[in-house]
Every structure is written in structure tokens, then in C-alpha cells.
Coordinates of C-alpha atoms (C1' of nucleotides) in Angstrom, one line a residue:
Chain A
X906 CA 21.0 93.8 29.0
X907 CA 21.4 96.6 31.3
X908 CA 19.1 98.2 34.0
X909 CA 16.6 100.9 33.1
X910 CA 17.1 102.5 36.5
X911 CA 21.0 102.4 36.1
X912 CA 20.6 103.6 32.5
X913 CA 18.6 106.6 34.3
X914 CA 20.6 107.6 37.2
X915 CA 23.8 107.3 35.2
X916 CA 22.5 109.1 32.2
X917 CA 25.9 110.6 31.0
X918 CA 28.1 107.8 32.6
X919 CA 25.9 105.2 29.6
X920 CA 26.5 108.0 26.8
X921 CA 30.3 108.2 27.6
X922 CA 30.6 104.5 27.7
X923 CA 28.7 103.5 24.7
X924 CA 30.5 106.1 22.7
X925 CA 34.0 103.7 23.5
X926 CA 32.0 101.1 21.9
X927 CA 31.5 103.3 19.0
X928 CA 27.8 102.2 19.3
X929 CA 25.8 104.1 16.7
X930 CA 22.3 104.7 18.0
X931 CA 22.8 106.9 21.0
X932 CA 20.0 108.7 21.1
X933 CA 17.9 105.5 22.9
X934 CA 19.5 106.1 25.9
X935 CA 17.3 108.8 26.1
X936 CA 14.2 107.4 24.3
X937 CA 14.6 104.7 27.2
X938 CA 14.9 107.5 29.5
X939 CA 11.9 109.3 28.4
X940 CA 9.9 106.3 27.9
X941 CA 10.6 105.2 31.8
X942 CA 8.9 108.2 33.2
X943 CA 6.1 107.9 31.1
X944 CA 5.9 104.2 32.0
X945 CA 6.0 105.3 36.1
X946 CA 3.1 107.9 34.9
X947 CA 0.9 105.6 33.8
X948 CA 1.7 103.0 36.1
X949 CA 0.7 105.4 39.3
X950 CA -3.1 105.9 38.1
X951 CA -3.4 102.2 37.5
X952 CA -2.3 101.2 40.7
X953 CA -4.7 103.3 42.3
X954 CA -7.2 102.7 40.1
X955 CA -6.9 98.8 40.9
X956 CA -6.7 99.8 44.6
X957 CA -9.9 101.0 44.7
X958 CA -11.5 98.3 42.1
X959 CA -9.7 95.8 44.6
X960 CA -11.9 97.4 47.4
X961 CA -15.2 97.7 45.5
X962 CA -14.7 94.0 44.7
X963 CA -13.9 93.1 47.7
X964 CA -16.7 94.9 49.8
X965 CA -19.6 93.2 47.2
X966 CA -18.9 89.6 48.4
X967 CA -18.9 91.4 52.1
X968 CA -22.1 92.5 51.0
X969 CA -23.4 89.8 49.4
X970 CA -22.6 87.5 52.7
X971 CA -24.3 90.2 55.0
X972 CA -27.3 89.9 52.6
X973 CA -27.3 93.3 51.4
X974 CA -28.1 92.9 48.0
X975 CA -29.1 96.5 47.1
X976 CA -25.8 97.8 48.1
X977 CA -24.2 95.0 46.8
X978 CA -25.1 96.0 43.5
X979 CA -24.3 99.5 43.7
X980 CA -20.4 98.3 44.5
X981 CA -20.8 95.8 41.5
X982 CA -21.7 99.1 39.4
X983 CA -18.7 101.3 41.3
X984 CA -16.8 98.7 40.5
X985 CA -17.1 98.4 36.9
X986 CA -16.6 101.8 36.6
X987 CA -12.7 101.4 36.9
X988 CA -13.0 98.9 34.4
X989 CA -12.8 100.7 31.3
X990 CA -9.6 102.9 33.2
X991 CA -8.0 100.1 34.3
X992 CA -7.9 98.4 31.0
X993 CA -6.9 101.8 29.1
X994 CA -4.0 102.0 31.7
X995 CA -3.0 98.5 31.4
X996 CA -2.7 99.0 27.3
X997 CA -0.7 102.2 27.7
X998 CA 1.4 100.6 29.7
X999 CA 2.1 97.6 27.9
X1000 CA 3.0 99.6 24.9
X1001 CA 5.7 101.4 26.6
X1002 CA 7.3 98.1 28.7
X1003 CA 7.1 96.7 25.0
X1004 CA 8.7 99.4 23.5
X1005 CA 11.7 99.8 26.1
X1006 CA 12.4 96.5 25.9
X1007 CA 12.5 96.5 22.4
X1008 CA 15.1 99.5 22.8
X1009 CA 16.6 98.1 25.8
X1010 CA 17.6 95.0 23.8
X1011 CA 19.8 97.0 21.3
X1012 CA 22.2 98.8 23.6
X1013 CA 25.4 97.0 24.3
X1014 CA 27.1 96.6 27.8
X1015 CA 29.5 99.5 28.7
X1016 CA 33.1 98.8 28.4
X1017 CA 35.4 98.6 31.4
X1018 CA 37.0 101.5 32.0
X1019 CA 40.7 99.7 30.8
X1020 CA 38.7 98.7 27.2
X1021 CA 40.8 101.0 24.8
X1022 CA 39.4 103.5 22.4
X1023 CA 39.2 102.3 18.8
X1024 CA 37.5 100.9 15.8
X1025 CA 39.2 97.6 14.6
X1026 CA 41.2 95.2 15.3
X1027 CA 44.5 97.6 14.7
X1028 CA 43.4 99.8 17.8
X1029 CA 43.3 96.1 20.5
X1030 CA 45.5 96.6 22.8
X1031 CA 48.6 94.1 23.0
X1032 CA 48.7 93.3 26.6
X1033 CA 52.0 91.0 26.5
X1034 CA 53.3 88.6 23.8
X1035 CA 54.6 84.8 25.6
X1036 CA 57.0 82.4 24.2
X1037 CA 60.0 82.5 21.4
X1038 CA 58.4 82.1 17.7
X1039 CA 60.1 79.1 16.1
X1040 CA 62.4 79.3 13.0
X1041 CA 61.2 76.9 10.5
X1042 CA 63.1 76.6 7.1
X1043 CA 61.5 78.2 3.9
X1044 CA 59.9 75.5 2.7
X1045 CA 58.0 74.6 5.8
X1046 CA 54.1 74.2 4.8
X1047 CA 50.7 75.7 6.2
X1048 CA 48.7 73.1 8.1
X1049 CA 46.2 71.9 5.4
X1050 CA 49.3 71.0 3.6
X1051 CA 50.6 69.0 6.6
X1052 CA 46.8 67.5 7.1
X1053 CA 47.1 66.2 3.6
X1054 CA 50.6 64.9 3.7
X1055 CA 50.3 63.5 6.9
X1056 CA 46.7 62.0 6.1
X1057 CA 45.2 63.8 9.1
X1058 CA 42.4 65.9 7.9
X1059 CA 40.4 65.7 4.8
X1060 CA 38.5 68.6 4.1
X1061 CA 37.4 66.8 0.3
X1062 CA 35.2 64.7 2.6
X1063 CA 33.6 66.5 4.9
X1064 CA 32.4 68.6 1.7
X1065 CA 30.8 65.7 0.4
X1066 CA 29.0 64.9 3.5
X1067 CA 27.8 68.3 4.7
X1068 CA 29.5 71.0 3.0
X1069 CA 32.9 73.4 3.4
X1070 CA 34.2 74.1 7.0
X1071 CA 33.1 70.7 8.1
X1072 CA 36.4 68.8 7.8
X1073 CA 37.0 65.4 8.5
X1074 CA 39.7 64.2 10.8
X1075 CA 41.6 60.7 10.7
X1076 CA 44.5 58.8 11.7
X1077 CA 46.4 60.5 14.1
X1078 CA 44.3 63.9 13.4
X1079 CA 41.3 62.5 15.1
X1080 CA 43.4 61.1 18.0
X1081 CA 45.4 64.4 18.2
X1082 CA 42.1 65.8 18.6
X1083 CA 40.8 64.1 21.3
X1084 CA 44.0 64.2 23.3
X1085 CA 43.7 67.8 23.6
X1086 CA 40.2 67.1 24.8
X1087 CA 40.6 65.4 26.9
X1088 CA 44.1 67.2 28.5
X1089 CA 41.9 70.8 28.5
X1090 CA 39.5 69.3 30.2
X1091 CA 41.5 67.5 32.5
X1092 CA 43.7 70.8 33.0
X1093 CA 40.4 72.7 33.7
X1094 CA 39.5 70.0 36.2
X1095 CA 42.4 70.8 37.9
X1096 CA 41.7 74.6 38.3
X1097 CA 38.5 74.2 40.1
X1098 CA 36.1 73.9 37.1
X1099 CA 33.5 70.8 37.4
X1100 CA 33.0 69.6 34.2
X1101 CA 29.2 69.4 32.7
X1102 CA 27.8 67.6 29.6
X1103 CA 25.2 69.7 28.3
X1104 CA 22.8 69.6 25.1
X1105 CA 23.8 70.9 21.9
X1106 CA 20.5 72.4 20.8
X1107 CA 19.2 75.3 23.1
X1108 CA 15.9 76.6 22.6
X1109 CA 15.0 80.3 21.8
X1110 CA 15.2 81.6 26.0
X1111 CA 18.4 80.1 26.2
X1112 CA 19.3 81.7 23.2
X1113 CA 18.1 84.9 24.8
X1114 CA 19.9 84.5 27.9
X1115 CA 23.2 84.6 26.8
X1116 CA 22.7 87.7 24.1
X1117 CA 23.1 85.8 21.1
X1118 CA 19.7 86.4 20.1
X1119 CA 17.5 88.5 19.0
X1120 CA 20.9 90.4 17.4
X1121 CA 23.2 87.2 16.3
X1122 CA 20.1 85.2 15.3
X1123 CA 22.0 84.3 11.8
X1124 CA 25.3 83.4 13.3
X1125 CA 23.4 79.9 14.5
X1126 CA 22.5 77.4 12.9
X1127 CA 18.4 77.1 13.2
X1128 CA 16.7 73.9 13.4
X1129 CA 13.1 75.1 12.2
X1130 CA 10.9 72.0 12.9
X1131 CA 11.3 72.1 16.4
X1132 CA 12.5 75.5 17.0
X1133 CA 15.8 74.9 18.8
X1134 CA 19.5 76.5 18.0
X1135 CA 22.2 74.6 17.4
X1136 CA 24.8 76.4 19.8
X1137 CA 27.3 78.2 18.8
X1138 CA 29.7 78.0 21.6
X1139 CA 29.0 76.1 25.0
X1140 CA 28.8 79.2 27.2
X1141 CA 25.0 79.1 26.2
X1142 CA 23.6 75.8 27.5
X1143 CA 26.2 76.4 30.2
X1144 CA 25.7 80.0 31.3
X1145 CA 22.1 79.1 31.0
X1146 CA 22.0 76.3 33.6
X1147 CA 21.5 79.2 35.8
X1148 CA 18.8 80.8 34.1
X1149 CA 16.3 81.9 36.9
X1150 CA 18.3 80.9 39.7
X1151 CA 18.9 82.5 43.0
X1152 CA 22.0 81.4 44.4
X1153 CA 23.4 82.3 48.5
X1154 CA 26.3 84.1 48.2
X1155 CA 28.5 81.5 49.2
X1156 CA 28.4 79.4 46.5
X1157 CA 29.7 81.6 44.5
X1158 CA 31.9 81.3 42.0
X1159 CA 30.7 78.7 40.4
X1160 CA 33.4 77.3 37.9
X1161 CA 32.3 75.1 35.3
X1162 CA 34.3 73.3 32.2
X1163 CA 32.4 71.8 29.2
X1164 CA 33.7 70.3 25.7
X1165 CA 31.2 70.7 23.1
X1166 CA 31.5 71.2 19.0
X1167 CA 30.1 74.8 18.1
X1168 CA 28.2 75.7 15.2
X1169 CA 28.6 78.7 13.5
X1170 CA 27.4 79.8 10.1
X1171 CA 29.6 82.3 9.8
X1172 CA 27.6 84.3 6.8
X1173 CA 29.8 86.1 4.1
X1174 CA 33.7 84.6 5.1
X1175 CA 35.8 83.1 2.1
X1176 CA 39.3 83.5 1.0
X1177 CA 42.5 82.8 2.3
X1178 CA 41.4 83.7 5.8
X1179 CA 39.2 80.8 6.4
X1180 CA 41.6 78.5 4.5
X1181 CA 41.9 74.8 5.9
X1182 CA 41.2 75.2 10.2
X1183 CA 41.3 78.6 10.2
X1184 CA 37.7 79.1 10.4
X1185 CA 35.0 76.5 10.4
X1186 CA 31.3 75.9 10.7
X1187 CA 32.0 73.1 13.2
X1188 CA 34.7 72.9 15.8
X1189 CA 35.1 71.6 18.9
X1190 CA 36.0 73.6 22.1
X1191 CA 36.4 73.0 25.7
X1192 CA 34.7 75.9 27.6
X1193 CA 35.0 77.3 30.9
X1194 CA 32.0 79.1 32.2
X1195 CA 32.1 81.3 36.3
X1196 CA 29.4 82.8 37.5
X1197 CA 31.3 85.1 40.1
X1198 CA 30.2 88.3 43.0
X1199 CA 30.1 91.5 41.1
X1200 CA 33.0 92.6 43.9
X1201 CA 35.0 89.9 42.3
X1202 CA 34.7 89.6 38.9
X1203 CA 37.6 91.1 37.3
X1204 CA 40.1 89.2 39.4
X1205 CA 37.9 86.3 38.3
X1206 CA 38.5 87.5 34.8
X1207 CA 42.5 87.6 35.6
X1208 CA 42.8 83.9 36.8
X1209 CA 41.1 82.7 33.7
X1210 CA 43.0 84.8 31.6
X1211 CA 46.1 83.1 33.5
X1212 CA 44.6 79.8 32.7
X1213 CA 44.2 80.0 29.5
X1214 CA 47.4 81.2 28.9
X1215 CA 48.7 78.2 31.3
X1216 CA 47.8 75.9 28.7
X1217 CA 49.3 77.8 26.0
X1218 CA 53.0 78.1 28.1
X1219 CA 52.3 74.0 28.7
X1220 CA 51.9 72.9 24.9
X1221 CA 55.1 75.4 24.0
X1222 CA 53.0 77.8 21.8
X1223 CA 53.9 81.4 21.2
X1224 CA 51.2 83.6 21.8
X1225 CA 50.2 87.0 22.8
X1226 CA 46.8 88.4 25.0
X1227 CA 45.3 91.2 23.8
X1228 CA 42.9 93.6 25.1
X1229 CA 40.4 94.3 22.7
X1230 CA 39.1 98.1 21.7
X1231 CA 35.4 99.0 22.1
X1232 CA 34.8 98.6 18.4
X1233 CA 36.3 95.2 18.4
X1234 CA 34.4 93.8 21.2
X1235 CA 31.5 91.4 21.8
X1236 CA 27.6 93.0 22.5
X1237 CA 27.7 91.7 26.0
X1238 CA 31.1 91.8 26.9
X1239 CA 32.9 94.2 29.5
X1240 CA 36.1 94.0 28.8
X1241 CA 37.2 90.9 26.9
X1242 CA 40.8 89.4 26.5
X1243 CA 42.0 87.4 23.4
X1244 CA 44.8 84.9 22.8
X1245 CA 46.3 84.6 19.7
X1246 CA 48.6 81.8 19.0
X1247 CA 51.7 82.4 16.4
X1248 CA 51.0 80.8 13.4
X1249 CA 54.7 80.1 12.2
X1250 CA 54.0 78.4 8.5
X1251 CA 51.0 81.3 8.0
X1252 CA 53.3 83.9 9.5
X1253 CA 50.5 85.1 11.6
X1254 CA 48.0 85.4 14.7
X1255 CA 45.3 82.8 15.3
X1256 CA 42.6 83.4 17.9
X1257 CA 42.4 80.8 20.2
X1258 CA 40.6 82.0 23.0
X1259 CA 38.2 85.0 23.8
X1260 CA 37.9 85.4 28.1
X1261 CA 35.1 88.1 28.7
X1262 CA 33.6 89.6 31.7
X1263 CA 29.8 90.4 30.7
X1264 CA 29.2 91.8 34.6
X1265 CA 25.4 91.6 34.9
X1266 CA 24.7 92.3 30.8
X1267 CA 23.4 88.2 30.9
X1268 CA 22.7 87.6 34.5
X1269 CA 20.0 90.6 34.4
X1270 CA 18.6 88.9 30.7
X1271 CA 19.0 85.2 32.7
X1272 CA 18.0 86.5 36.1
X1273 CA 21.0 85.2 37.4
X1274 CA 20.5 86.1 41.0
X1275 CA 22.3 85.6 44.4
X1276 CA 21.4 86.8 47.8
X1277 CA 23.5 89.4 48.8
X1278 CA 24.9 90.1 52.4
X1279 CA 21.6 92.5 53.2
X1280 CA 19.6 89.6 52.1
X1281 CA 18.7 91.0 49.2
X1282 CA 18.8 89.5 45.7
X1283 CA 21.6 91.0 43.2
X1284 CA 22.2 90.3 39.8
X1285 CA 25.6 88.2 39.6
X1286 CA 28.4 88.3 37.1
X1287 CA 29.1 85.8 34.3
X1288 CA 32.5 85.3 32.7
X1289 CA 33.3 82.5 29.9
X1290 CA 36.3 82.0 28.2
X1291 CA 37.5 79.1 25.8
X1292 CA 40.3 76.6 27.1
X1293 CA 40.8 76.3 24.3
X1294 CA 39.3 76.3 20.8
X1295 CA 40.8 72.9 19.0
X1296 CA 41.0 73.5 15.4
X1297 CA 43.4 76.9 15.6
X1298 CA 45.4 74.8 18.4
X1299 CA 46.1 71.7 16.1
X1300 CA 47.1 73.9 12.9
X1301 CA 49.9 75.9 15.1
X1302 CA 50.6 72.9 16.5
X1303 CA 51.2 71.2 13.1
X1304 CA 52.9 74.6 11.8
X1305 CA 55.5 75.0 14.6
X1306 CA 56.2 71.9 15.5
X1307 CA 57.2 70.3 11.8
X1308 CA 60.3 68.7 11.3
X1309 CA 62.0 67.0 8.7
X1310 CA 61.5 63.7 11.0
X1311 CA 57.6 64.7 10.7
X1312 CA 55.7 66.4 13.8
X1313 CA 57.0 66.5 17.7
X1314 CA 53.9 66.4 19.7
X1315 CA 54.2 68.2 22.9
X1316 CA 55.2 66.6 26.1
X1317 CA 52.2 67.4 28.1
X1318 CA 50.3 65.6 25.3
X1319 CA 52.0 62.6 24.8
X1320 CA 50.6 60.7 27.8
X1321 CA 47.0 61.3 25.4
X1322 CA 48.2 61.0 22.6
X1323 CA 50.1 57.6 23.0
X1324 CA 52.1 58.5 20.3
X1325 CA 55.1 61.1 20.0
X1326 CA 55.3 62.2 16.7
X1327 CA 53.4 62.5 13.4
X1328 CA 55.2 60.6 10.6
Chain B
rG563 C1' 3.8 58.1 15.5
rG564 C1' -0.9 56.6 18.9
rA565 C1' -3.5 57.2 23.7
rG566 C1' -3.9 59.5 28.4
rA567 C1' -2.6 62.8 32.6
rG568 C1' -0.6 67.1 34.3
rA569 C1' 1.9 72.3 34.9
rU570 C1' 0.7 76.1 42.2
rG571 C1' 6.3 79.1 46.4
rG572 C1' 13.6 75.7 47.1
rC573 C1' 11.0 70.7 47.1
rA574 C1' 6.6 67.7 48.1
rG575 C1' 1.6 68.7 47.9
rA576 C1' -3.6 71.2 49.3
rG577 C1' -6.8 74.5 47.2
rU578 C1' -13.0 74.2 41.8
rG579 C1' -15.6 81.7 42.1
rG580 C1' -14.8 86.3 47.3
rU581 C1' -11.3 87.3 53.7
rC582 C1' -6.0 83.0 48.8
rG583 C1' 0.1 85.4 47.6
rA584 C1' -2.1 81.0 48.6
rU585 C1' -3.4 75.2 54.1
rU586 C1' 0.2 71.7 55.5
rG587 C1' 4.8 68.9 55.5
rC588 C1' 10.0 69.0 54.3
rG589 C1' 14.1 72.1 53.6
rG590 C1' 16.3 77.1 55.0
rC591 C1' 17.1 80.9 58.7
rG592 C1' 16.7 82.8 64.0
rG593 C1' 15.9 81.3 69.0
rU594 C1' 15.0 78.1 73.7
rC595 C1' 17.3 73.8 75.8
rU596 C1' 22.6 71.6 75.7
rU597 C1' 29.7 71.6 77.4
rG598 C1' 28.7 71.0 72.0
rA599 C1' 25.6 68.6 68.5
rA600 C1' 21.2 65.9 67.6
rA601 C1' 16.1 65.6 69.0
rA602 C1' 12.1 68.5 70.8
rC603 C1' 9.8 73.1 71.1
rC604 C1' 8.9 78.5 69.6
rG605 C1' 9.4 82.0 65.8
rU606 C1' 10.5 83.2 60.8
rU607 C1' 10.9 82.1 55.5
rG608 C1' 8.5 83.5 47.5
rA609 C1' 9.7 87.0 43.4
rC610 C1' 9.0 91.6 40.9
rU611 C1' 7.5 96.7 41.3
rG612 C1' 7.0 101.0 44.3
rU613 C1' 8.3 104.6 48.5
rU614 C1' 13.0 108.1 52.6
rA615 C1' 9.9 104.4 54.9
rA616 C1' 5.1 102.8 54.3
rA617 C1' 0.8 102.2 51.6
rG618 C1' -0.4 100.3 47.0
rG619 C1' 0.2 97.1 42.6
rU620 C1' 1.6 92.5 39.6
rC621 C1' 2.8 87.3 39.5
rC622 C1' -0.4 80.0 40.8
rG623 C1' 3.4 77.4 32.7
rG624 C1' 2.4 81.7 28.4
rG625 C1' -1.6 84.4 25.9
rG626 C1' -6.8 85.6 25.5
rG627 C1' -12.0 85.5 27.5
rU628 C1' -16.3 85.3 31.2
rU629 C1' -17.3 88.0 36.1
rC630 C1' -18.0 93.4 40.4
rG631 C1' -14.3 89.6 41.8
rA632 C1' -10.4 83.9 38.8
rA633 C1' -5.1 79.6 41.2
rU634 C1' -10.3 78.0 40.7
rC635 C1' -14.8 78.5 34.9
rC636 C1' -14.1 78.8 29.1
rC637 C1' -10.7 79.1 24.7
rU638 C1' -5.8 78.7 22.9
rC639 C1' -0.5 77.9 22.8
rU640 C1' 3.8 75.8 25.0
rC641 C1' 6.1 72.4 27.9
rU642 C1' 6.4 68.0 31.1
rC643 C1' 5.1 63.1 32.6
rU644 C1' 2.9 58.0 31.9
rC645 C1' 1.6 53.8 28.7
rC646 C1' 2.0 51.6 23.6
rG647 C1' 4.9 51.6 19.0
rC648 C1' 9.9 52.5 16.9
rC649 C1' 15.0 52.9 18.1
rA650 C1' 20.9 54.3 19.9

RNA sequence: GGAGAGAUGGCAGAGUGGUCGAUUGCGGCGGUCUUGAAAACCGUUGACUGUUAAAGGUCCGGGGGUUCGAAUCCCUCUCUCUCCGCCA
């Protein structure tokens, strides 16, 4: 969420901004705008008005102790008089706090100045492509059709259970699966990230916090009875570990790694897109969460770009980082980076990872805070970025590394694994 | 699922109608003393809003009410804890 008073001292600087992210309702930048001065034009009276009811209050119980009752009443009657204004006030003002906020909420954070201009997923910017794509012969098969030959996934009987996009891994599928667990994590571990086990229901403020609600409310799965979210990536329980907090400056950045499943109802995909892993209702994903000084964000944002893309170069996957276009990018995010992993069987790009910088856009929803070097509080940053998302991994991973022997796990893997190929 | 208790500043914990944004302790910060540290002592220490700076205003879980005046009384919601039951 951004700042009213920002929003109003950089009036043209938010219009400019908010046009790169091709965001369609401009004119409530200066609905907000308008509705601010008429909030600090209401709130002036009221504060004097309560003054001067604070004093009248005040002097009857001086009164009263002094034993003047006669005047005592006449300050009870002063008093009241403010009543009626102050309560008038108080509802005008309400009204308009309600009503920016409600405007507030739908403007998205202002791209970095290096997010490219553009609609869709054409205009992202390719910011380097890593690693040779392999050669496979012209029979080599797409991953569901290695899950089922290799009895690794069975996505039959996970439809039975719960439904499509809840596959069901076995054999050396489920063990794959937790090796590269357990290596991310591991690998993140490594980098300075503390590793947290956090709940996988959030409740509505959490929800809030992060910015997936109120505008993704039916990307997440809702659990009605009890009114908590199932999440939808771990950056929200995360993040929100640090809802309300005020932090000193020197703790900062805080680097935390997590591996949780996701949820995500995904409304309205089908077809050969979200065939076998490519997309899923539930996954499982290893998260890494900083909360970082504003002065150092973006080189926060670099190192866990170069992590990511560590893991990538250590497992022998292709890929490319891309930098995406203002249409293309998240409500909260800054500027965000995506790795894609070459899909060799599919013949093409998988998302495996999304790194974002939302600058204060969260921190100012969470109040996210840290004492500055004047002492004063300041809204921190928050980055996330996944390291990595499994299912996406495990079908290039099954793509590229197929053989006629069956498939090569990676080296760095094997130690987890136990096991060095797929047969 | 049943019964009860509670929600106050970073934490602990006072405060039951007026001078309470809130006693006190711990913690934090600054200082005295010390070669240095500890201890002791002195001072300081909530957030938001507002202003050039003040003043002023709001906040004692959320919302509503009573009153000239509410942390304190009433209603309501939410959450937490304890005991019993069930259970990984």
C-alpha cells in the first residue's frame, strides 16, 4: 500500500509510474488527493473542538473538588455543547479515512525505474539466458509421460482423492521430492537464511499484510468455518511474522527460508498449459523471505536473484532471468525477476522462481517498522523469492535428464536422493 | 465438545469514573564511578497524527453505549489462557 503523503507530494511522479504498470484507474490518485485535504479540513476543527471539550471536562471535576457546584454545572453545559460538533466531525471524518482507504487499497506499487514498458509477457525483458539446452532424440517424452513410465507420479489418484492438480507422488517421485527439499533448504541455510516452520492457514490480517487480499481473495483457497486462508505461497505466514514489529536497525536484513506446500485455486486454467506439473493447486516450495533497509534493498534483491540462480547452475538446468514489464508484474511488487527453466521434452520455459522487491508496498500494510539512524521509525522493505518451486524443477529435471538407461539425477542431489538414476 | 478466567506500553504487572498516556519492576539507551567490565547510583525510554518548531488530537484487544469526563461502568464481537473430554 503506498503512503497518502508520498502519493501527495509526488503527485505526477505516482501518475507516471502507475501508467508503466498500465494500471487502469488513474484518476484515484487524485480522488486520494482531494479526499486528504478534506480529511486534514475536518480533522483541524475537531481537534480544537476536543481541545476545548478536554478543558471544559477537565475544569468541572476542578470544580466539583473546590465545591463550586454552580459553576460546575455551567462547564458541564459548555461542555456538552461541543458534543453534537465533535461527533459531526468525527463521522465526516470517518467517511473520508474509510473512503481513502478503500481507494488507497486499489493502487498498485510503482515500478522501479529499470521495470520495462509493456503489456504481456512478450514485452519481459530477458535479462541473460544460463546453461547449454540439451539435445534429446525425437522421441524423448514430456514428464507426465516419464511420471507414468517410471511410476513416479500418478495424477489418476490424486483425482480421486481431491480432485485435478493434486497429484500424487511415489517411488522414487516422492523421494526425488524431498531431496530437493531438503538440498534447497539446506542451500538456503547456507546463504544466511534461518529456516522457520510456519502454519499453513493464515487468517484474514495476514492475508492483508502481504497484499493478497482484499484483491486475490479467489486465488486462495478459503476455509469458511473458521475463517482462515489456506496460503498460497509461504511469503505470507513468513513476511507476516513481522507484522507490527519495530525492529533496530541493526538487525536488519533478516533472512529467512521456509518449505511449505501452496495452495492455489487458480480459477479459469485448463489445456495443455497446465498439463501434468505444469500448474497445480498444490505444490510444494522452499521460500526465502528478507526484510532489508530501504538503502539496501535492490542489492538485496541482486544476491537473491544470484541465489536462486545458484541452484539452478548446481542441478545443471538451463534457464534464463527475466525482468518482467509493468503489465506483467505482481500488485505489490517493485521490480520483480523471474526464472524460467528450459523445458527440453515441452520445448519451452517453465517458471520456477519469481524474486520481487515490494519496497515498503507490505511493510507500510504490515507496519513493518525499524528505527532509523535519527531514531525515528521507517517503514522497511520486504523481498521474497522462491528457491525454488518443486513441481516445475522435477518435470525439467525428468525432461532433460532422460536417457535411454532411464534418468541421471544430478550430482548435488545424489547425496539426498541415495539413489543415482531413475530406472 | 463442556466449564471457567483473562486481554493495559519491549516484557512482567498496578490501576474500578476526573490531575492517567497511564504507578512500579525488568529490559533498552545516555551518564557518573572504573585501566576496562560488572555492580551501584543518576537521568532517560510507547505508537500514530499534526506543526518550520510547538501547541493540540487519537490510541489501554475490536466495535457500540452511558457520562461534562471512561483503561475504569454497560452491551457486543474477536482472540488467548486454564481445567475436563476427545485425539496425532
Amino acid at each position: 500500500m503506498l503512503q497518502v503523503n508520498y502519493i501527495v507530494d509526488n503527485r505526477d511522479h505516482v501518475l507516471e509510474r502507475l501508467a508503466v504498470k498500465n494500471f487502469k484507474q488513474p484518476e484515484l490518485v487524485d480522488e486520494i488527493i482531494w479526499l486528504d485535504h478534506r480529511r486534514r479540513r475536518t480533522q483541524m476543527p475537531l481537534n480544537l473542538a476536543e481541545s476545548q471539550a478536554n478543558a471544559e471536562a477537565k475544569k468541572v471535576g476542578e470544580l466539583m473538588r473546590e465545591g463550586k457546584k454552580g459553576e460546575a454545572e455551567e462547564a458541564k453545559l459548555n461542555a456538552g455543547r461541543y458534543k453534537e460538533e465533535i461527533k459531526k466531525l468525527n463521522e465526516t471524518l470517518e467517511e473520508i479515512e474509510k473512503e481513502i482507504q478503500e481507494k488507497l487499497v486499489l493502487l498498485p506499487n510503482l515500478p522501479h525505474a529499470s521495470v520495462p514498458n509493456g503489456l504481456t509477457p512478450e514485452d519481459n525483458e530477458v535479462v541473460l539466458e544460463n546453461g547449454a539446452k540439451p539435445n534429446l532424440p525425437a522421441d524423448a517424452l514430456p514428464h507426465w509421460e516419464l511420471a507414468a513410465k517410471y511410476n513416479l507420479i500418478d495424477f489418476e489418484l490424486g483425482v480421486k482423492i481431491t480432485g485435478a492438480g493434486f497429484p500424487v507422488y511415489k517411488n522414487k517421485g516422492a523421494k526425488l521430492q524431498r531431496a530437493l527439499i531438503n538440498y534447497f533448504i539446506d542451500e538456503a541455510e547456507k546463504a544466511g537464511y534461518k529456516e522457520v516452520s510456519v502454519p499453513l492457514m493464515v487468517n484474514e490480517a495476514s492475508g492483508f499484510g502481504t497484499s493478497q487480499l482484499p484483491d486475490k481473495e479467489g486465488q486462495m483457497y478459503f476455509v469458511g468455518l473458521d475463517n482462515l486462508y489456506l496460503i498460497p505461497t509461504a511469503e505470507v505466514p513468513i513476511t507476516n511474522l513481522y507484522r507490527d514489529v519495530i525492529l533496530k536497525a541493526d538487525e536488519l536484513p533478516i533472512r529467512n527460508c521456509g518449505h511449505t506446500p501452496c495452495f492455489r485455486r487458480e480459477a479459469g486454467s485448463y489445456g495443455a498449459h497446465v498439463r501434468g506439473l505444469n500448474r497445480l493447486h498444490q505444490f510444494d516450495k522452499v521460500e526465502i523471505v528478507t526484510i532489508g533497509h530501504p538503502d539496501e534493498s535492490y542489492d538485496i534483491l541482486e544476491k537473491m536473484s544470484a541465489h536462486v540462480q545458484g541452484l539452478l547452475q548446481k542441478l545443471g538446468l538451463p534457464y534464463r532471468v527475466l525482468r518482467l514489464c509493468g503489465g506483467d508484474m505482481g500488485f505489490g511488487s517493485a521490480l520483480t525477476y523471474d526464472m524460467e527453466t528450459w523445458s527440453a521434452a515441452q520445448k519451452r520455459w517453465l517458471e520456477v522462481s519469481s524474486v520481487s522487491n515490494f519496497e515498503s508496498f507490505q511493510s507500510n500494510r504490515l507496519k513493518l517498522r525499524f528505527r532509523n539512524a535519527e531514531g525515528k521509525t521507517q517503514l522497511a522493505h520486504t523481498l521474497n523469492g522462491s528457491a525454488l518451486a518443486l513441481p516445475r524443477i522435477v518435470a525439467t529435471l525428468l525432461e532433460n535428464n532422460q536417457t535411454e538407461k532411464g534418468i541421471k539425477i544430478p550430482e548435488v542431489l545424489v547425496p539426498y536422493t541415495n539413489f543415482e538414476w531413475i530406472e
